[in-house]
PDB file of C-alpha atoms in Angstrom:
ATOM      1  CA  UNK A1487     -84.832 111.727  -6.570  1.00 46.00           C
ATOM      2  CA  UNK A1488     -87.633 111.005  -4.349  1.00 63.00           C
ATOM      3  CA  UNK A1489     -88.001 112.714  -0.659  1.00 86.00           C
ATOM      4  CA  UNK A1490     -87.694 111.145   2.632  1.00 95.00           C
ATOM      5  CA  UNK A1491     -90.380 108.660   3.304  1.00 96.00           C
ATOM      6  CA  UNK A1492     -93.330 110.972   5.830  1.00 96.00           C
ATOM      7  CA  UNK A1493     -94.769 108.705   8.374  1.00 97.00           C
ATOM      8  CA  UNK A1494     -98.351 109.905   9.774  1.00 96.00           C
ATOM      9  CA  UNK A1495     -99.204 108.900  12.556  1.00 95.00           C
ATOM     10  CA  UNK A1496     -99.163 109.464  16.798  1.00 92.00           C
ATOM     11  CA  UNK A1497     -96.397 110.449  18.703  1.00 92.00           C
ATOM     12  CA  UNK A1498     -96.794 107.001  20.271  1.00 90.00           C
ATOM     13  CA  UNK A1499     -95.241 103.592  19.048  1.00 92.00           C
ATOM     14  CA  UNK A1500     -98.590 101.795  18.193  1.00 92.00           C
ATOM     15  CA  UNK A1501     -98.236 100.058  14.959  1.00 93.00           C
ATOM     16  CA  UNK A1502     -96.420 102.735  13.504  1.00 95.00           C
ATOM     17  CA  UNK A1503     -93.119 102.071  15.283  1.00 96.00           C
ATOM     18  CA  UNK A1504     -92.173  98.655  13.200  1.00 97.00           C
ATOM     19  CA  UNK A1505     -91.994 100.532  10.503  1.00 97.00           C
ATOM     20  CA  UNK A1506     -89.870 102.828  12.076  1.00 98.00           C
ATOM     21  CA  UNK A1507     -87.737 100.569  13.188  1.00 98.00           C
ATOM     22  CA  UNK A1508     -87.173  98.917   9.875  1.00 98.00           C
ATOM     23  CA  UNK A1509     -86.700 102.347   7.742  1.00 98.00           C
ATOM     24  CA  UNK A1510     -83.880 102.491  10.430  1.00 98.00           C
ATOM     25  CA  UNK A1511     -82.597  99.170   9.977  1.00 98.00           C
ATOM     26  CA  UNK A1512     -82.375  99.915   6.739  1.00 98.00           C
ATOM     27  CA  UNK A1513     -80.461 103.394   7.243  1.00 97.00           C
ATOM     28  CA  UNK A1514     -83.243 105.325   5.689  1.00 97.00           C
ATOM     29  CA  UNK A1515     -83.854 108.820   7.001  1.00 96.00           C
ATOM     30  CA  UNK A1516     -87.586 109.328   7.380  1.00 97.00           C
ATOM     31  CA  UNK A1517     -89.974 112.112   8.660  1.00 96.00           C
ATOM     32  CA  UNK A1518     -92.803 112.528  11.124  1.00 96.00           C
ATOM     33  CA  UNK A1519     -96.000 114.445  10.771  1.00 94.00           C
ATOM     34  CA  UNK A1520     -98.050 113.616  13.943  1.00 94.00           C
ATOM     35  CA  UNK A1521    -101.633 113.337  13.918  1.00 93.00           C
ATOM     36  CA  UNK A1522    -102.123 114.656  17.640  1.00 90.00           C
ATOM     37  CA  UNK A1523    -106.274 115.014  16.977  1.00 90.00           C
ATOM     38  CA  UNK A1524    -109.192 113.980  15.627  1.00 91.00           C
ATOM     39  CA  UNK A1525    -109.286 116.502  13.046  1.00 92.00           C
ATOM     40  CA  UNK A1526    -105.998 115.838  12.098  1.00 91.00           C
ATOM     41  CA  UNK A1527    -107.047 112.248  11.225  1.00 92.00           C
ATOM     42  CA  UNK A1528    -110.551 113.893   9.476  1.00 92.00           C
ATOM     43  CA  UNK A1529    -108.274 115.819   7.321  1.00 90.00           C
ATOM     44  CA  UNK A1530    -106.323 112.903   6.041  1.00 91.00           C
ATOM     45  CA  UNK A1531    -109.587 110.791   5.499  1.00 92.00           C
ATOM     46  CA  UNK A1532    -111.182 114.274   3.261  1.00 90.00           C
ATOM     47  CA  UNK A1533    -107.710 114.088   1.227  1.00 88.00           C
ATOM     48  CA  UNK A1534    -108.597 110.645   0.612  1.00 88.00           C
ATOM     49  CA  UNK A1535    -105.090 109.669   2.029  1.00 88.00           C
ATOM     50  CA  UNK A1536    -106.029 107.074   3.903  1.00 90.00           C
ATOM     51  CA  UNK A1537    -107.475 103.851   2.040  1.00 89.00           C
ATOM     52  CA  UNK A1538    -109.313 102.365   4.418  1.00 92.00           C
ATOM     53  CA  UNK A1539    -110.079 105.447   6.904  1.00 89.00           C
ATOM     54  CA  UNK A1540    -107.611 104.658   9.450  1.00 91.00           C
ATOM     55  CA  UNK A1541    -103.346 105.104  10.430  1.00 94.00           C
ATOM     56  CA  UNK A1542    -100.485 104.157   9.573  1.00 95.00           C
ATOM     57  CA  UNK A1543    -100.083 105.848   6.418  1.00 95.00           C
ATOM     58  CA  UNK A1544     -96.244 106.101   4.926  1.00 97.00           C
ATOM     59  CA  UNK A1545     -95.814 108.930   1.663  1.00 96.00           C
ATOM     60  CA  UNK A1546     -93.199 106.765   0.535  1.00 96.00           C
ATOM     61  CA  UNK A1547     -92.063 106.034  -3.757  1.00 95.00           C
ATOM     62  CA  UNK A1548     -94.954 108.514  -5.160  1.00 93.00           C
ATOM     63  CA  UNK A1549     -97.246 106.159  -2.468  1.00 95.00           C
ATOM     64  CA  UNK A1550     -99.709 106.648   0.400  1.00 95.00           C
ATOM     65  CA  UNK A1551     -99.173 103.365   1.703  1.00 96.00           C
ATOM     66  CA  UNK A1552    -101.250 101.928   4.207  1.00 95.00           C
ATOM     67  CA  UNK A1553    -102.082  98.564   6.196  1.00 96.00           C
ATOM     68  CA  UNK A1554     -99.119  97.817   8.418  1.00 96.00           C
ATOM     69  CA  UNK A1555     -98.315  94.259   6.944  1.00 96.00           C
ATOM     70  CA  UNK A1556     -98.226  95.936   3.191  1.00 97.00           C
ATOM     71  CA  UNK A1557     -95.886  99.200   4.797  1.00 98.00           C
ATOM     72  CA  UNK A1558     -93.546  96.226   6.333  1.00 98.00           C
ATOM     73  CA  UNK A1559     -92.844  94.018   3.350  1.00 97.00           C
ATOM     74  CA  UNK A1560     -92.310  96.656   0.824  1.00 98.00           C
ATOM     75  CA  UNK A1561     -89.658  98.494   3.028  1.00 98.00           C
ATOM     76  CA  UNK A1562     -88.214  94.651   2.908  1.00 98.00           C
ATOM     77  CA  UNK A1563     -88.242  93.760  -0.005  1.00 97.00           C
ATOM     78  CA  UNK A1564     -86.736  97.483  -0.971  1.00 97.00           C
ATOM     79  CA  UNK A1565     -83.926  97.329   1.127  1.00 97.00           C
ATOM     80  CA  UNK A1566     -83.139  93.624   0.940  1.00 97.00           C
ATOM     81  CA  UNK A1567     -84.292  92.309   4.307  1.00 98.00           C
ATOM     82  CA  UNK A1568     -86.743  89.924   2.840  1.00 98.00           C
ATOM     83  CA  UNK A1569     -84.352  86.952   2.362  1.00 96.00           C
ATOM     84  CA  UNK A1570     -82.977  85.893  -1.501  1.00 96.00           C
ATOM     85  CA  UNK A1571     -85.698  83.094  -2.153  1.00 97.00           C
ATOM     86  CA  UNK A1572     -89.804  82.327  -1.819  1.00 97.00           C
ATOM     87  CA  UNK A1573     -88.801  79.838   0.914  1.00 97.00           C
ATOM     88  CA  UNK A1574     -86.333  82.513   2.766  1.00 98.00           C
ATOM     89  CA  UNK A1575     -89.206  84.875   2.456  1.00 97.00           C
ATOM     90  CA  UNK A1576     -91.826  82.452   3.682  1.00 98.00           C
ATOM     91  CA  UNK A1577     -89.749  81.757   6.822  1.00 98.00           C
ATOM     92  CA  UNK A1578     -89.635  85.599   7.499  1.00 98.00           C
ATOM     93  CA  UNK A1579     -93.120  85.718   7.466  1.00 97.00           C
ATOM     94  CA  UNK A1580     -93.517  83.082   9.636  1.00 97.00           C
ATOM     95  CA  UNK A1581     -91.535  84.428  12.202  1.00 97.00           C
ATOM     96  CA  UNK A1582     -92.741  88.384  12.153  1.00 97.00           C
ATOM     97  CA  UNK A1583     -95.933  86.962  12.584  1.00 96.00           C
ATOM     98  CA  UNK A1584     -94.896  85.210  15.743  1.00 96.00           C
ATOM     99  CA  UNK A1585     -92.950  88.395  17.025  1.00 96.00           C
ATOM    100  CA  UNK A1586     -96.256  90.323  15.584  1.00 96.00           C
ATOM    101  CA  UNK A1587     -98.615  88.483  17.801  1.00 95.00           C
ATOM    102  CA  UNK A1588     -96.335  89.028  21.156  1.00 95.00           C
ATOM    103  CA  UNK A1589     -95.646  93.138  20.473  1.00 95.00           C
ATOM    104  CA  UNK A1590     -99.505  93.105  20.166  1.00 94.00           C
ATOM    105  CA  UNK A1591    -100.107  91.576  23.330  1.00 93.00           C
ATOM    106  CA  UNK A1592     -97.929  94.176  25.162  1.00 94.00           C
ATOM    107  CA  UNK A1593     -98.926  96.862  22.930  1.00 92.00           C
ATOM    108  CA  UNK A1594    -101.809  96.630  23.833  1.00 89.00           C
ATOM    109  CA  UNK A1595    -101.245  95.900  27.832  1.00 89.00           C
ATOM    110  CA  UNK A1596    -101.664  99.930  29.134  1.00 87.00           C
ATOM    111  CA  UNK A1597    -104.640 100.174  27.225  1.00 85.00           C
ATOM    112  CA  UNK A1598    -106.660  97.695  29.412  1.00 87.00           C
ATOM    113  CA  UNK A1599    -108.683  98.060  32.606  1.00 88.00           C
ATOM    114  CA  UNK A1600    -106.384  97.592  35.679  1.00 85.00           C
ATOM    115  CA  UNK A1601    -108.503  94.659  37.046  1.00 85.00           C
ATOM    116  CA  UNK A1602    -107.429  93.128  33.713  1.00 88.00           C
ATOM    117  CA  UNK A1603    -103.912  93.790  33.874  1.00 88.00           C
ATOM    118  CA  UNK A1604    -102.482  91.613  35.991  1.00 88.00           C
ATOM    119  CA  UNK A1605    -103.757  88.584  34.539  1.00 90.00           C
ATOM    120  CA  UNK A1606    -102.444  89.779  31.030  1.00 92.00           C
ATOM    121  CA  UNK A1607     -99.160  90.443  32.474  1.00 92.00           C
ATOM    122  CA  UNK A1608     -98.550  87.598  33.730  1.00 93.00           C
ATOM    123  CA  UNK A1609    -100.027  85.586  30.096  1.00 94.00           C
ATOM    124  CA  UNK A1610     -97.637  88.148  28.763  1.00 95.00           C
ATOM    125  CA  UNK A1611     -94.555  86.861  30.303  1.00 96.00           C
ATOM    126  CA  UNK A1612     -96.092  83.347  30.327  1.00 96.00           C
ATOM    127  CA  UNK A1613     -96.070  83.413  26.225  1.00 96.00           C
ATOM    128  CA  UNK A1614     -93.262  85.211  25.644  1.00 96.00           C
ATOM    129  CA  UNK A1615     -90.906  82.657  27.495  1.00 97.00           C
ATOM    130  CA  UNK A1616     -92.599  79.157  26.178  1.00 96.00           C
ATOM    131  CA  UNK A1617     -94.105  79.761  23.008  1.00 96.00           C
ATOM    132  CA  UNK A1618     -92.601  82.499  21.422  1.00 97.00           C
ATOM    133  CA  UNK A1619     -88.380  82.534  22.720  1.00 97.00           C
ATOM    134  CA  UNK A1620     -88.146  79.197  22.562  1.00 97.00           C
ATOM    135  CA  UNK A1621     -88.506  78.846  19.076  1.00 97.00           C
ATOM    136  CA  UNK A1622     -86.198  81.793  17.937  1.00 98.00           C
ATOM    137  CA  UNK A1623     -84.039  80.128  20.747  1.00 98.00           C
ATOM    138  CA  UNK A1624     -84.031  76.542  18.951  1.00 97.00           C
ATOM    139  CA  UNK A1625     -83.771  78.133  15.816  1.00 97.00           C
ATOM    140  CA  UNK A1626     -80.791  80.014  16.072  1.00 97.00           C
ATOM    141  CA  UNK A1627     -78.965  77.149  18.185  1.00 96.00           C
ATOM    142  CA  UNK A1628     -79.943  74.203  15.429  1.00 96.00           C
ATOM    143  CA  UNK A1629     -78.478  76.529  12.416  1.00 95.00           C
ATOM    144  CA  UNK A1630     -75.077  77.981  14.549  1.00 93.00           C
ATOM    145  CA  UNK A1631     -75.696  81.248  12.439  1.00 94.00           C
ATOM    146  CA  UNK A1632     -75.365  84.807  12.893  1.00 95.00           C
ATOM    147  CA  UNK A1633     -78.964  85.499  12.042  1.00 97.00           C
ATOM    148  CA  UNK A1634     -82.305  83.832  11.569  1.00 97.00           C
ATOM    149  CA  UNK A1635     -83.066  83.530   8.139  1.00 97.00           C
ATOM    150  CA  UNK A1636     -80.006  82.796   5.391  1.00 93.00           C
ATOM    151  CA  UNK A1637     -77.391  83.272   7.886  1.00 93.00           C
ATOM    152  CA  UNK A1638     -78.121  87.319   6.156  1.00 96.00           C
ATOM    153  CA  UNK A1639     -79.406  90.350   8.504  1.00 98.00           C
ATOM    154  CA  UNK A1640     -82.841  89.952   7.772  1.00 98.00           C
ATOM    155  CA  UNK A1641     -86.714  92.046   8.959  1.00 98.00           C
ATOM    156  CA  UNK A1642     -87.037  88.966  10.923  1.00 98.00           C
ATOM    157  CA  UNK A1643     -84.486  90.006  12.918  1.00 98.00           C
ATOM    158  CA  UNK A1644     -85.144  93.636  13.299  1.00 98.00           C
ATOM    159  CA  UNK A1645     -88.799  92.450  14.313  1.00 98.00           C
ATOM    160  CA  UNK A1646     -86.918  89.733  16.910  1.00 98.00           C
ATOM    161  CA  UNK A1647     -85.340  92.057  18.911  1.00 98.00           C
ATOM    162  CA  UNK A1648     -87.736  95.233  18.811  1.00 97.00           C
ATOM    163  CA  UNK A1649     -89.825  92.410  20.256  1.00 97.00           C
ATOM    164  CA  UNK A1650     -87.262  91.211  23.041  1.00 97.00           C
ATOM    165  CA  UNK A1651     -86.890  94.829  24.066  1.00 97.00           C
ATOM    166  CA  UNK A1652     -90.611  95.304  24.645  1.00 96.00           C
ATOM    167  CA  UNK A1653     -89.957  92.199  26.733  1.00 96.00           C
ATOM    168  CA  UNK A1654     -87.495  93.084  28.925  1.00 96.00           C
ATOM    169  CA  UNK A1655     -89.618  96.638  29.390  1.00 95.00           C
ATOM    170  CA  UNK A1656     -92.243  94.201  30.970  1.00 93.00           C
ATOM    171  CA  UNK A1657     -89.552  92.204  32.736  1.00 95.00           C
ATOM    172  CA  UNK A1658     -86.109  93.048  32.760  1.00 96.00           C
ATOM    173  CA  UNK A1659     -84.748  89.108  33.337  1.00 97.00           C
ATOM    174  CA  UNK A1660     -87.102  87.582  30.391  1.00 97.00           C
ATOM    175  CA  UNK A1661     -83.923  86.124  28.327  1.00 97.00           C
ATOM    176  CA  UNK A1662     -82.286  84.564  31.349  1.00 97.00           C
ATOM    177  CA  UNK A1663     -83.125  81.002  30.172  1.00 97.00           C
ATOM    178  CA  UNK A1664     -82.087  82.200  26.489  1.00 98.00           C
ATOM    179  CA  UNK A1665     -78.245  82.341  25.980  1.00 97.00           C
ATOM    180  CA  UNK A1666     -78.864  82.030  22.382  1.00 98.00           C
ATOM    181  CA  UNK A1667     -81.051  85.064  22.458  1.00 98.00           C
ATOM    182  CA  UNK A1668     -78.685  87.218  24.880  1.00 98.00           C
ATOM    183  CA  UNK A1669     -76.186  87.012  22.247  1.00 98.00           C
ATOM    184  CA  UNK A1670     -78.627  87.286  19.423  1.00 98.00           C
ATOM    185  CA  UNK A1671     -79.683  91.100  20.990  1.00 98.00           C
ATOM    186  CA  UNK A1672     -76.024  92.172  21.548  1.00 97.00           C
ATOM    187  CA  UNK A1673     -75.327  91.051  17.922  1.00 97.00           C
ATOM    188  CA  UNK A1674     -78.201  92.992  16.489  1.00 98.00           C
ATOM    189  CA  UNK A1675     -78.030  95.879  18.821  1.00 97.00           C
ATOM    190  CA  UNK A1676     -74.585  96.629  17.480  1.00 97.00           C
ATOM    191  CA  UNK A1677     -75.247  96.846  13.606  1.00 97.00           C
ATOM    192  CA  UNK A1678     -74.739 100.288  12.989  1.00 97.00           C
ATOM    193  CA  UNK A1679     -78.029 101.459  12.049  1.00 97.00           C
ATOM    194  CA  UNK A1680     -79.708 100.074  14.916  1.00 98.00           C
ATOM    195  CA  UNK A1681     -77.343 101.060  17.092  1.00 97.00           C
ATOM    196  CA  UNK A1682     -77.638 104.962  15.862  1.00 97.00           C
ATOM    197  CA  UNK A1683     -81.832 103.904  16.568  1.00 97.00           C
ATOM    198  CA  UNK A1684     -81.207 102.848  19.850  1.00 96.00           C
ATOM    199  CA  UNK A1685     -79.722 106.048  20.932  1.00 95.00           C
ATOM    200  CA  UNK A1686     -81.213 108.729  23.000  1.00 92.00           C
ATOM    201  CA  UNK A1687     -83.010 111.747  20.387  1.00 93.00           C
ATOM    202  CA  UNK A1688     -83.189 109.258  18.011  1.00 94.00           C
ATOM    203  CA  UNK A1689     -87.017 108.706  16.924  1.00 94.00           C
ATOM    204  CA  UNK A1690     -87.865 105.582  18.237  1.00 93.00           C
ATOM    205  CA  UNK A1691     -90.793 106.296  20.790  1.00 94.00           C
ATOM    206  CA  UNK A1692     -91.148 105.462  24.412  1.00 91.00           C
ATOM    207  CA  UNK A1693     -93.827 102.650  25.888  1.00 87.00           C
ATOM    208  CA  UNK A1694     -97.090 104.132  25.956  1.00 78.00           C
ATOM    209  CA  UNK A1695     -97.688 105.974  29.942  1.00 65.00           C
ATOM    210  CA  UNK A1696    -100.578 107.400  31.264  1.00 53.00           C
ATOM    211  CA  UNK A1697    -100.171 111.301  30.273  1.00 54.00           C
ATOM    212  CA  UNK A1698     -99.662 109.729  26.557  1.00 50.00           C
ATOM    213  CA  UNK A1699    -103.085 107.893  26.756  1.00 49.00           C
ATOM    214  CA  UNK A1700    -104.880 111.240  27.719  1.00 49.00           C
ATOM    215  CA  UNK A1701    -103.309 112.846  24.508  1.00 52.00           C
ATOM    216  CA  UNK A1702    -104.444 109.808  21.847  1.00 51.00           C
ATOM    217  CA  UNK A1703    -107.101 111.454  19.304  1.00 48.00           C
TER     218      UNK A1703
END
């Protein structure tokens, strides 16, 4: 029987912290091994762990997976969260990339010099609420279903509201003009396993601050 899957990474979310939120999704128990500096990440790269030199890297199946997209879809397709056809799939892609390209603007937001900041904020909040909501918004209103994608719980949906809860971290009132989406994150928040993930100690990680950005390797 193979081990728990052994995430390396930070002790930040990063790009790391889809994945965790899927292997959670997906009630799969998973361990940490923090690279906390840069000779932690020089000792991966001499193992020849690390494909192309750089983190995420998930021991997972006899694998040292890397690439965030690759880590994503296998844990999917695994755990049967990547819809039952090519065009279910193909819709799933479609919309992680959308939730993809949001996360990565406010990923990315306490990383930037303050004179900077405010105008991304406010692009931010500006994107979030009329390109991005309003299609996951009009999607789940047209169909009438539980879910986005085959009316089954889906990695579209894990990635959906990992996303709207980055939102509201940047502005607590984002969904107000999204009814469909208010009841789309109390539906998902209450699946078991994501509920369990949503709890405090579990290992989901906290937005990036200022001490943690002195500590990145």
């Amino acid at each position: 029987m193979a081990g728990k899957p052994k995430l390396h990474y930070t002790k930040g979310r990063g790009k790391m912290e889809s994945i965790r939120w899927l292997l959670a999704a997906a009630g799969v128990e998973f361990e940490e091994e923090f690279v906390e500096t840069k000779e932690d990440l020089e000792m991966l790269r001499k193992d020849g762990a690390l494909l192309f030199q750089q983190v995420p890297m998930v021991d997972i199946d006899g694998m040292k997976m890397v690439q965030t997209r690759a880590i994503l879809s296998y844990i999917a397709g695994k755990h049967n969260l990547y819809g039952k056809d090519l065009r279910e799939r193909a819709l799933i892609d479609m919309y992680v990339e959308g939730t993809t390209d949001l996360m990565g603007m406010i990923m990315f937001l306490p990383f930037q010099p303050p004179e900077e900041k405010e105008k991304n904020f406010a692009l931010i909040i500006e994107r979030a609420t009329t390109r991005y909501f309003p299609v996951y918004e009009k999607v789940l209103k047209d169909h009438g279903q539980q879910f986005l994608v085959g009316n089954q719980f889906s990695w579209a949906d894990v990635h959906l509201l990992e996303a709207i809860l980055m939102a509201e971290e940047c502005k607590p009132d984002i969904l107000s003009p999204f009814p469909q989406l208010q009841a789309f994150k109390g539906r998902i928040s209450n699946i078991p396993t994501i509920k369990k993930f949503l709890q405090p100690g579990s290992q989901r990680k906290p937005p990036a601050d200022d001490k943690f950005m002195a500590q990145e390797p």
